[in-house]
Amino acid sequence: MDEETLTVWLDTALLMLGGFVLMTTLMMTVMNPPAKASETDGVTAPGNVTVETQWPDKLDADVDLWVQAPGDVPVGYSNKSGKVFDLLRDDLGMAQDMTDSNHEVAYSRGAPAGEYVVNVHMYRGVNVTYPVPVRITVNVKSDSTKSSTPLATTTVQLRKPNQELTALRFRLDSTGQLVPGSINSIFKPLRVAASR
């Protein structure tokens, strides 16, 4: 093959490659268009009742969230789902965690009428200075198409290893609304701690 033929062949191959890259790029924008504002406006978090716990970031403490819906079993690290609640993640503090953030979240499927119980349990702490403040936030939405509304926020102080406290008790009516005057903190265990 002479030099002129080789140059023509290389030019043609590079033009074909450039055309392929251009067409692929254009096709990707058409196949996966950016979301329109109206498509993202109505996105809501899952669950009718959302319970979140947070404790100080970078603290190597395993604080467990336990929730119980009316007529259901307690849901926490050793029983991650019930008929109503699911524990999203068991945060072990710094163990098996790539972030410094410490939090656990439980979501419900529906909001049956009755009493709800939210406990926190200090399972383990490495070089922890007590007390450990744990913030608990509960949000409720009566309809899956609506956004959630804050129901209650409180902070409890875990003062020793293996301590479990009831952070909140509250009642919802049959429409998923808070029963007036039903929020309280009793600070007693929901269940006996199980070994991991």
PDB file of N, CA and C in Angstrom, residues 32-125:
ATOM      1  N   ASN A  32     -32.192   9.675  27.130  1.00  0.00           N
ATOM      2  CA  ASN A  32     -32.351   9.971  28.545  1.00  0.00           C
ATOM      3  C   ASN A  32     -32.416  11.484  28.739  1.00  0.00           C
ATOM      4  N   PRO A  33     -33.546  12.103  28.386  1.00  0.00           N
ATOM      5  CA  PRO A  33     -33.624  13.556  28.500  1.00  0.00           C
ATOM      6  C   PRO A  33     -33.638  13.989  29.961  1.00  0.00           C
ATOM      7  N   PRO A  34     -33.184  15.201  30.248  1.00  0.00           N
ATOM      8  CA  PRO A  34     -33.225  15.694  31.629  1.00  0.00           C
ATOM      9  C   PRO A  34     -34.671  15.778  32.111  1.00  0.00           C
ATOM     10  N   ALA A  35     -34.867  15.555  33.406  1.00  0.00           N
ATOM     11  CA  ALA A  35     -36.214  15.617  33.975  1.00  0.00           C
ATOM     12  C   ALA A  35     -36.749  17.038  33.898  1.00  0.00           C
ATOM     13  N   LYS A  36     -38.015  17.141  33.560  1.00  0.00           N
ATOM     14  CA  LYS A  36     -38.663  18.450  33.529  1.00  0.00           C
ATOM     15  C   LYS A  36     -39.034  18.844  34.948  1.00  0.00           C
ATOM     16  N   ALA A  37     -39.125  20.132  35.203  1.00  0.00           N
ATOM     17  CA  ALA A  37     -39.431  20.618  36.541  1.00  0.00           C
ATOM     18  C   ALA A  37     -40.727  20.024  37.066  1.00  0.00           C
ATOM     19  N   SER A  38     -41.720  19.868  36.235  1.00  0.00           N
ATOM     20  CA  SER A  38     -43.007  19.336  36.692  1.00  0.00           C
ATOM     21  C   SER A  38     -42.895  17.878  37.124  1.00  0.00           C
ATOM     22  N   GLU A  39     -41.909  17.122  36.599  1.00  0.00           N
ATOM     23  CA  GLU A  39     -41.732  15.727  36.977  1.00  0.00           C
ATOM     24  C   GLU A  39     -41.079  15.586  38.339  1.00  0.00           C
ATOM     25  N   THR A  40     -40.288  16.547  38.772  1.00  0.00           N
ATOM     26  CA  THR A  40     -39.595  16.449  40.052  1.00  0.00           C
ATOM     27  C   THR A  40     -40.304  17.203  41.162  1.00  0.00           C
ATOM     28  N   ASP A  41     -41.243  18.076  40.831  1.00  0.00           N
ATOM     29  CA  ASP A  41     -41.933  18.852  41.854  1.00  0.00           C
ATOM     30  C   ASP A  41     -42.727  17.977  42.802  1.00  0.00           C
ATOM     31  N   GLY A  42     -43.377  16.934  42.295  1.00  0.00           N
ATOM     32  CA  GLY A  42     -44.255  16.116  43.120  1.00  0.00           C
ATOM     33  C   GLY A  42     -43.586  14.926  43.767  1.00  0.00           C
ATOM     34  N   VAL A  43     -42.253  14.832  43.743  1.00  0.00           N
ATOM     35  CA  VAL A  43     -41.574  13.691  44.328  1.00  0.00           C
ATOM     36  C   VAL A  43     -41.607  13.822  45.847  1.00  0.00           C
ATOM     37  N   THR A  44     -42.085  12.780  46.515  1.00  0.00           N
ATOM     38  CA  THR A  44     -42.149  12.790  47.972  1.00  0.00           C
ATOM     39  C   THR A  44     -41.396  11.591  48.527  1.00  0.00           C
ATOM     40  N   ALA A  45     -40.963  11.710  49.752  1.00  0.00           N
ATOM     41  CA  ALA A  45     -40.246  10.622  50.402  1.00  0.00           C
ATOM     42  C   ALA A  45     -41.202   9.460  50.643  1.00  0.00           C
ATOM     43  N   PRO A  46     -40.671   8.235  50.664  1.00  0.00           N
ATOM     44  CA  PRO A  46     -41.535   7.085  50.903  1.00  0.00           C
ATOM     45  C   PRO A  46     -42.016   7.051  52.346  1.00  0.00           C
ATOM     46  N   GLY A  47     -43.079   6.310  52.576  1.00  0.00           N
ATOM     47  CA  GLY A  47     -43.557   6.079  53.933  1.00  0.00           C
ATOM     48  C   GLY A  47     -44.533   7.124  54.412  1.00  0.00           C
ATOM     49  N   ASN A  48     -45.535   6.646  55.134  1.00  0.00           N
ATOM     50  CA  ASN A  48     -46.500   7.566  55.732  1.00  0.00           C
ATOM     51  C   ASN A  48     -45.970   8.145  57.037  1.00  0.00           C
ATOM     52  N   VAL A  49     -45.294   7.324  57.817  1.00  0.00           N
ATOM     53  CA  VAL A  49     -44.655   7.786  59.052  1.00  0.00           C
ATOM     54  C   VAL A  49     -43.154   7.548  58.874  1.00  0.00           C
ATOM     55  N   THR A  50     -42.372   8.597  59.039  1.00  0.00           N
ATOM     56  CA  THR A  50     -40.920   8.508  58.923  1.00  0.00           C
ATOM     57  C   THR A  50     -40.320   8.874  60.271  1.00  0.00           C
ATOM     58  N   VAL A  51     -39.468   7.993  60.803  1.00  0.00           N
ATOM     59  CA  VAL A  51     -38.797   8.247  62.075  1.00  0.00           C
ATOM     60  C   VAL A  51     -37.299   8.259  61.809  1.00  0.00           C
ATOM     61  N   GLU A  52     -36.634   9.354  62.187  1.00  0.00           N
ATOM     62  CA  GLU A  52     -35.195   9.498  61.971  1.00  0.00           C
ATOM     63  C   GLU A  52     -34.494   9.728  63.300  1.00  0.00           C
ATOM     64  N   THR A  53     -33.341   9.097  63.458  1.00  0.00           N
ATOM     65  CA  THR A  53     -32.491   9.384  64.614  1.00  0.00           C
ATOM     66  C   THR A  53     -31.150   9.872  64.103  1.00  0.00           C
ATOM     67  N   GLN A  54     -30.559  10.796  64.838  1.00  0.00           N
ATOM     68  CA  GLN A  54     -29.220  11.306  64.523  1.00  0.00           C
ATOM     69  C   GLN A  54     -28.471  11.490  65.821  1.00  0.00           C
ATOM     70  N   TRP A  55     -27.194  11.122  65.808  1.00  0.00           N
ATOM     71  CA  TRP A  55     -26.320  11.388  66.942  1.00  0.00           C
ATOM     72  C   TRP A  55     -25.033  11.964  66.382  1.00  0.00           C
ATOM     73  N   PRO A  56     -24.162  12.520  67.222  1.00  0.00           N
ATOM     74  CA  PRO A  56     -23.023  13.277  66.712  1.00  0.00           C
ATOM     75  C   PRO A  56     -22.205  12.516  65.662  1.00  0.00           C
ATOM     76  N   ASP A  57     -21.915  13.220  64.559  1.00  0.00           N
ATOM     77  CA  ASP A  57     -21.098  12.654  63.493  1.00  0.00           C
ATOM     78  C   ASP A  57     -19.696  12.366  64.024  1.00  0.00           C
ATOM     79  N   LYS A  58     -19.032  11.436  63.391  1.00  0.00           N
ATOM     80  CA  LYS A  58     -17.665  11.013  63.720  1.00  0.00           C
ATOM     81  C   LYS A  58     -17.568  10.340  65.085  1.00  0.00           C
ATOM     82  N   LEU A  59     -18.697  10.088  65.751  1.00  0.00           N
ATOM     83  CA  LEU A  59     -18.694   9.408  67.040  1.00  0.00           C
ATOM     84  C   LEU A  59     -18.839   7.910  66.781  1.00  0.00           C
ATOM     85  N   ASP A  60     -17.911   7.128  67.301  1.00  0.00           N
ATOM     86  CA  ASP A  60     -17.967   5.683  67.072  1.00  0.00           C
ATOM     87  C   ASP A  60     -18.925   5.053  68.081  1.00  0.00           C
ATOM     88  N   ALA A  61     -20.200   5.316  67.856  1.00  0.00           N
ATOM     89  CA  ALA A  61     -21.256   4.794  68.724  1.00  0.00           C
ATOM     90  C   ALA A  61     -22.330   4.147  67.867  1.00  0.00           C
ATOM     91  N   ASP A  62     -22.771   2.987  68.290  1.00  0.00           N
ATOM     92  CA  ASP A  62     -23.844   2.259  67.616  1.00  0.00           C
ATOM     93  C   ASP A  62     -25.132   2.498  68.393  1.00  0.00           C
ATOM     94  N   VAL A  63     -25.901   3.472  67.940  1.00  0.00           N
ATOM     95  CA  VAL A  63     -27.191   3.790  68.549  1.00  0.00           C
ATOM     96  C   VAL A  63     -28.273   3.187  67.660  1.00  0.00           C
ATOM     97  N   ASP A  64     -29.145   2.409  68.262  1.00  0.00           N
ATOM     98  CA  ASP A  64     -30.181   1.728  67.487  1.00  0.00           C
ATOM     99  C   ASP A  64     -31.534   2.394  67.652  1.00  0.00           C
ATOM    100  N   LEU A  65     -32.239   2.504  66.535  1.00  0.00           N
ATOM    101  CA  LEU A  65     -33.612   2.998  66.507  1.00  0.00           C
ATOM    102  C   LEU A  65     -34.546   1.794  66.575  1.00  0.00           C
ATOM    103  N   TRP A  66     -35.535   1.881  67.434  1.00  0.00           N
ATOM    104  CA  TRP A  66     -36.587   0.868  67.528  1.00  0.00           C
ATOM    105  C   TRP A  66     -37.931   1.573  67.410  1.00  0.00           C
ATOM    106  N   VAL A  67     -38.780   1.086  66.525  1.00  0.00           N
ATOM    107  CA  VAL A  67     -40.114   1.660  66.344  1.00  0.00           C
ATOM    108  C   VAL A  67     -41.153   0.542  66.420  1.00  0.00           C
ATOM    109  N   GLN A  68     -42.319   0.892  66.914  1.00  0.00           N
ATOM    110  CA  GLN A  68     -43.419  -0.079  66.967  1.00  0.00           C
ATOM    111  C   GLN A  68     -44.706   0.624  66.583  1.00  0.00           C
ATOM    112  N   ALA A  69     -45.387   0.059  65.590  1.00  0.00           N
ATOM    113  CA  ALA A  69     -46.684   0.567  65.139  1.00  0.00           C
ATOM    114  C   ALA A  69     -47.784  -0.183  65.884  1.00  0.00           C
ATOM    115  N   PRO A  70     -49.003   0.342  65.859  1.00  0.00           N
ATOM    116  CA  PRO A  70     -50.110  -0.328  66.544  1.00  0.00           C
ATOM    117  C   PRO A  70     -50.303  -1.758  66.027  1.00  0.00           C
ATOM    118  N   GLY A  71     -50.383  -2.711  66.957  1.00  0.00           N
ATOM    119  CA  GLY A  71     -50.641  -4.099  66.597  1.00  0.00           C
ATOM    120  C   GLY A  71     -49.501  -4.796  65.874  1.00  0.00           C
ATOM    121  N   ASP A  72     -48.310  -4.243  65.918  1.00  0.00           N
ATOM    122  CA  ASP A  72     -47.176  -4.819  65.202  1.00  0.00           C
ATOM    123  C   ASP A  72     -46.045  -5.103  66.184  1.00  0.00           C
ATOM    124  N   VAL A  73     -44.999  -5.768  65.694  1.00  0.00           N
ATOM    125  CA  VAL A  73     -43.826  -6.085  66.506  1.00  0.00           C
ATOM    126  C   VAL A  73     -42.840  -4.925  66.455  1.00  0.00           C
ATOM    127  N   PRO A  74     -41.957  -4.805  67.457  1.00  0.00           N
ATOM    128  CA  PRO A  74     -40.908  -3.789  67.390  1.00  0.00           C
ATOM    129  C   PRO A  74     -39.974  -4.051  66.207  1.00  0.00           C
ATOM    130  N   VAL A  75     -39.563  -2.988  65.534  1.00  0.00           N
ATOM    131  CA  VAL A  75     -38.669  -3.079  64.380  1.00  0.00           C
ATOM    132  C   VAL A  75     -37.385  -2.335  64.723  1.00  0.00           C
ATOM    133  N   GLY A  76     -36.248  -3.027  64.557  1.00  0.00           N
ATOM    134  CA  GLY A  76     -34.937  -2.462  64.837  1.00  0.00           C
ATOM    135  C   GLY A  76     -33.873  -3.345  64.200  1.00  0.00           C
ATOM    136  N   TYR A  77     -32.632  -3.295  64.730  1.00  0.00           N
ATOM    137  CA  TYR A  77     -31.523  -3.974  64.071  1.00  0.00           C
ATOM    138  C   TYR A  77     -31.710  -5.485  63.937  1.00  0.00           C
ATOM    139  N   SER A  78     -32.324  -6.144  64.905  1.00  0.00           N
ATOM    140  CA  SER A  78     -32.446  -7.603  64.830  1.00  0.00           C
ATOM    141  C   SER A  78     -33.751  -8.052  64.184  1.00  0.00           C
ATOM    142  N   ASN A  79     -34.640  -7.109  63.915  1.00  0.00           N
ATOM    143  CA  ASN A  79     -35.903  -7.389  63.227  1.00  0.00           C
ATOM    144  C   ASN A  79     -36.196  -6.178  62.347  1.00  0.00           C
ATOM    145  N   LYS A  80     -35.624  -6.181  61.137  1.00  0.00           N
ATOM    146  CA  LYS A  80     -35.621  -4.979  60.302  1.00  0.00           C
ATOM    147  C   LYS A  80     -36.955  -4.648  59.638  1.00  0.00           C
ATOM    148  N   SER A  81     -37.949  -5.522  59.731  1.00  0.00           N
ATOM    149  CA  SER A  81     -39.245  -5.177  59.144  1.00  0.00           C
ATOM    150  C   SER A  81     -40.376  -5.874  59.888  1.00  0.00           C
ATOM    151  N   GLY A  82     -41.506  -5.188  59.880  1.00  0.00           N
ATOM    152  CA  GLY A  82     -42.731  -5.730  60.447  1.00  0.00           C
ATOM    153  C   GLY A  82     -43.839  -5.565  59.426  1.00  0.00           C
ATOM    154  N   LYS A  83     -45.071  -5.609  59.873  1.00  0.00           N
ATOM    155  CA  LYS A  83     -46.196  -5.408  58.958  1.00  0.00           C
ATOM    156  C   LYS A  83     -46.287  -3.956  58.520  1.00  0.00           C
ATOM    157  N   VAL A  84     -45.831  -3.031  59.370  1.00  0.00           N
ATOM    158  CA  VAL A  84     -45.982  -1.604  59.077  1.00  0.00           C
ATOM    159  C   VAL A  84     -44.641  -0.930  58.808  1.00  0.00           C
ATOM    160  N   PHE A  85     -43.646  -1.113  59.692  1.00  0.00           N
ATOM    161  CA  PHE A  85     -42.373  -0.390  59.581  1.00  0.00           C
ATOM    162  C   PHE A  85     -41.276  -1.232  58.946  1.00  0.00           C
ATOM    163  N   ASP A  86     -40.320  -0.531  58.308  1.00  0.00           N
ATOM    164  CA  ASP A  86     -39.071  -1.111  57.821  1.00  0.00           C
ATOM    165  C   ASP A  86     -37.935  -0.204  58.280  1.00  0.00           C
ATOM    166  N   LEU A  87     -36.862  -0.808  58.823  1.00  0.00           N
ATOM    167  CA  LEU A  87     -35.656  -0.059  59.152  1.00  0.00           C
ATOM    168  C   LEU A  87     -34.825   0.027  57.890  1.00  0.00           C
ATOM    169  N   LEU A  88     -34.504   1.247  57.467  1.00  0.00           N
ATOM    170  CA  LEU A  88     -33.757   1.432  56.228  1.00  0.00           C
ATOM    171  C   LEU A  88     -32.319   0.948  56.350  1.00  0.00           C
ATOM    172  N   ARG A  89     -31.629   1.306  57.433  1.00  0.00           N
ATOM    173  CA  ARG A  89     -30.228   0.925  57.603  1.00  0.00           C
ATOM    174  C   ARG A  89     -29.882   0.887  59.078  1.00  0.00           C
ATOM    175  N   ASP A  90     -29.109  -0.112  59.462  1.00  0.00           N
ATOM    176  CA  ASP A  90     -28.587  -0.204  60.820  1.00  0.00           C
ATOM    177  C   ASP A  90     -27.208   0.450  60.818  1.00  0.00           C
ATOM    178  N   ASP A  91     -27.114   1.668  61.337  1.00  0.00           N
ATOM    179  CA  ASP A  91     -25.851   2.414  61.371  1.00  0.00           C
ATOM    180  C   ASP A  91     -25.053   1.952  62.578  1.00  0.00           C
ATOM    181  N   LEU A  92     -23.839   1.452  62.338  1.00  0.00           N
ATOM    182  CA  LEU A  92     -23.001   0.894  63.399  1.00  0.00           C
ATOM    183  C   LEU A  92     -21.966   1.883  63.921  1.00  0.00           C
ATOM    184  N   GLY A  93     -22.164   3.167  63.673  1.00  0.00           N
ATOM    185  CA  GLY A  93     -21.149   4.146  64.057  1.00  0.00           C
ATOM    186  C   GLY A  93     -20.063   4.169  63.005  1.00  0.00           C
ATOM    187  N   MET A  94     -18.812   4.023  63.397  1.00  0.00           N
ATOM    188  CA  MET A  94     -17.698   4.055  62.447  1.00  0.00           C
ATOM    189  C   MET A  94     -17.450   2.688  61.805  1.00  0.00           C
ATOM    190  N   ALA A  95     -18.001   1.621  62.367  1.00  0.00           N
ATOM    191  CA  ALA A  95     -17.789   0.276  61.827  1.00  0.00           C
ATOM    192  C   ALA A  95     -18.577   0.102  60.531  1.00  0.00           C
ATOM    193  N   GLN A  96     -17.925  -0.405  59.506  1.00  0.00           N
ATOM    194  CA  GLN A  96     -18.543  -0.698  58.212  1.00  0.00           C
ATOM    195  C   GLN A  96     -19.268   0.518  57.626  1.00  0.00           C
ATOM    196  N   ASP A  97     -18.678   1.693  57.789  1.00  0.00           N
ATOM    197  CA  ASP A  97     -19.314   2.923  57.337  1.00  0.00           C
ATOM    198  C   ASP A  97     -18.279   3.781  56.619  1.00  0.00           C
ATOM    199  N   MET A  98     -18.630   4.268  55.431  1.00  0.00           N
ATOM    200  CA  MET A  98     -17.697   5.087  54.660  1.00  0.00           C
ATOM    201  C   MET A  98     -17.916   6.583  54.894  1.00  0.00           C
ATOM    202  N   THR A  99     -18.925   6.940  55.690  1.00  0.00           N
ATOM    203  CA  THR A  99     -19.180   8.346  55.972  1.00  0.00           C
ATOM    204  C   THR A  99     -19.059   8.602  57.465  1.00  0.00           C
ATOM    205  N   ASP A 100     -18.966   9.863  57.832  1.00  0.00           N
ATOM    206  CA  ASP A 100     -18.902  10.240  59.246  1.00  0.00           C
ATOM    207  C   ASP A 100     -20.285  10.458  59.836  1.00  0.00           C
ATOM    208  N   SER A 101     -21.318  10.393  59.004  1.00  0.00           N
ATOM    209  CA  SER A 101     -22.687  10.670  59.430  1.00  0.00           C
ATOM    210  C   SER A 101     -23.257   9.508  60.230  1.00  0.00           C
ATOM    211  N   ASN A 102     -23.915   9.810  61.330  1.00  0.00           N
ATOM    212  CA  ASN A 102     -24.553   8.792  62.166  1.00  0.00           C
ATOM    213  C   ASN A 102     -26.057   9.034  62.192  1.00  0.00           C
ATOM    214  N   HIS A 103     -26.811   8.126  61.559  1.00  0.00           N
ATOM    215  CA  HIS A 103     -28.271   8.237  61.584  1.00  0.00           C
ATOM    216  C   HIS A 103     -28.930   6.941  61.122  1.00  0.00           C
ATOM    217  N   GLU A 104     -30.144   6.741  61.588  1.00  0.00           N
ATOM    218  CA  GLU A 104     -30.970   5.620  61.152  1.00  0.00           C
ATOM    219  C   GLU A 104     -32.348   6.169  60.815  1.00  0.00           C
ATOM    220  N   VAL A 105     -33.032   5.488  59.884  1.00  0.00           N
ATOM    221  CA  VAL A 105     -34.352   5.921  59.433  1.00  0.00           C
ATOM    222  C   VAL A 105     -35.260   4.699  59.320  1.00  0.00           C
ATOM    223  N   ALA A 106     -36.505   4.847  59.771  1.00  0.00           N
ATOM    224  CA  ALA A 106     -37.529   3.812  59.585  1.00  0.00           C
ATOM    225  C   ALA A 106     -38.718   4.452  58.877  1.00  0.00           C
ATOM    226  N   TYR A 107     -39.277   3.715  57.902  1.00  0.00           N
ATOM    227  CA  TYR A 107     -40.441   4.174  57.142  1.00  0.00           C
ATOM    228  C   TYR A 107     -41.595   3.215  57.376  1.00  0.00           C
ATOM    229  N   SER A 108     -42.812   3.756  57.358  1.00  0.00           N
ATOM    230  CA  SER A 108     -43.985   2.891  57.493  1.00  0.00           C
ATOM    231  C   SER A 108     -44.691   2.743  56.156  1.00  0.00           C
ATOM    232  N   ARG A 109     -45.415   1.649  56.026  1.00  0.00           N
ATOM    233  CA  ARG A 109     -46.321   1.446  54.897  1.00  0.00           C
ATOM    234  C   ARG A 109     -47.720   1.619  55.460  1.00  0.00           C
ATOM    235  N   GLY A 110     -48.269   2.787  55.267  1.00  0.00           N
ATOM    236  CA  GLY A 110     -49.558   3.102  55.859  1.00  0.00           C
ATOM    237  C   GLY A 110     -49.376   3.743  57.218  1.00  0.00           C
ATOM    238  N   ALA A 111     -50.497   4.180  57.773  1.00  0.00           N
ATOM    239  CA  ALA A 111     -50.476   4.814  59.092  1.00  0.00           C
ATOM    240  C   ALA A 111     -51.705   4.345  59.863  1.00  0.00           C
ATOM    241  N   PRO A 112     -51.685   3.081  60.345  1.00  0.00           N
ATOM    242  CA  PRO A 112     -52.854   2.587  61.070  1.00  0.00           C
ATOM    243  C   PRO A 112     -53.114   3.391  62.340  1.00  0.00           C
ATOM    244  N   ALA A 113     -54.368   3.485  62.708  1.00  0.00           N
ATOM    245  CA  ALA A 113     -54.748   4.219  63.915  1.00  0.00           C
ATOM    246  C   ALA A 113     -54.230   3.481  65.139  1.00  0.00           C
ATOM    247  N   GLY A 114     -53.813   4.251  66.131  1.00  0.00           N
ATOM    248  CA  GLY A 114     -53.353   3.670  67.384  1.00  0.00           C
ATOM    249  C   GLY A 114     -52.071   4.316  67.862  1.00  0.00           C
ATOM    250  N   GLU A 115     -51.446   3.660  68.858  1.00  0.00           N
ATOM    251  CA  GLU A 115     -50.251   4.216  69.484  1.00  0.00           C
ATOM    252  C   GLU A 115     -48.977   3.742  68.800  1.00  0.00           C
ATOM    253  N   TYR A 116     -48.055   4.678  68.585  1.00  0.00           N
ATOM    254  CA  TYR A 116     -46.739   4.432  68.013  1.00  0.00           C
ATOM    255  C   TYR A 116     -45.708   4.672  69.108  1.00  0.00           C
ATOM    256  N   VAL A 117     -44.661   3.850  69.128  1.00  0.00           N
ATOM    257  CA  VAL A 117     -43.607   3.971  70.133  1.00  0.00           C
ATOM    258  C   VAL A 117     -42.261   4.075  69.418  1.00  0.00           C
ATOM    259  N   VAL A 118     -41.433   5.024  69.857  1.00  0.00           N
ATOM    260  CA  VAL A 118     -40.091   5.228  69.283  1.00  0.00           C
ATOM    261  C   VAL A 118     -39.077   5.155  70.419  1.00  0.00           C
ATOM    262  N   ASN A 119     -38.166   4.186  70.320  1.00  0.00           N
ATOM    263  CA  ASN A 119     -37.110   4.023  71.316  1.00  0.00           C
ATOM    264  C   ASN A 119     -35.744   4.187  70.667  1.00  0.00           C
ATOM    265  N   VAL A 120     -34.755   4.551  71.493  1.00  0.00           N
ATOM    266  CA  VAL A 120     -33.356   4.546  71.075  1.00  0.00           C
ATOM    267  C   VAL A 120     -32.574   3.712  72.083  1.00  0.00           C
ATOM    268  N   HIS A 121     -31.552   3.006  71.585  1.00  0.00           N
ATOM    269  CA  HIS A 121     -30.789   2.072  72.408  1.00  0.00           C
ATOM    270  C   HIS A 121     -29.295   2.254  72.137  1.00  0.00           C
ATOM    271  N   MET A 122     -28.528   2.503  73.185  1.00  0.00           N
ATOM    272  CA  MET A 122     -27.072   2.617  73.058  1.00  0.00           C
ATOM    273  C   MET A 122     -26.495   1.205  73.059  1.00  0.00           C
ATOM    274  N   TYR A 123     -26.288   0.657  71.873  1.00  0.00           N
ATOM    275  CA  TYR A 123     -25.795  -0.712  71.775  1.00  0.00           C
ATOM    276  C   TYR A 123     -24.305  -0.802  72.091  1.00  0.00           C
ATOM    277  N   ARG A 124     -23.513   0.124  71.513  1.00  0.00           N
ATOM    278  CA  ARG A 124     -22.066   0.066  71.682  1.00  0.00           C
ATOM    279  C   ARG A 124     -21.485   1.453  71.510  1.00  0.00           C
ATOM    280  N   GLY A 125     -20.445   1.732  72.272  1.00  0.00           N
ATOM    281  CA  GLY A 125     -19.713   2.985  72.112  1.00  0.00           C
ATOM    282  C   GLY A 125     -18.230   2.743  72.333  1.00  0.00           C
TER     283      GLY A 125
END
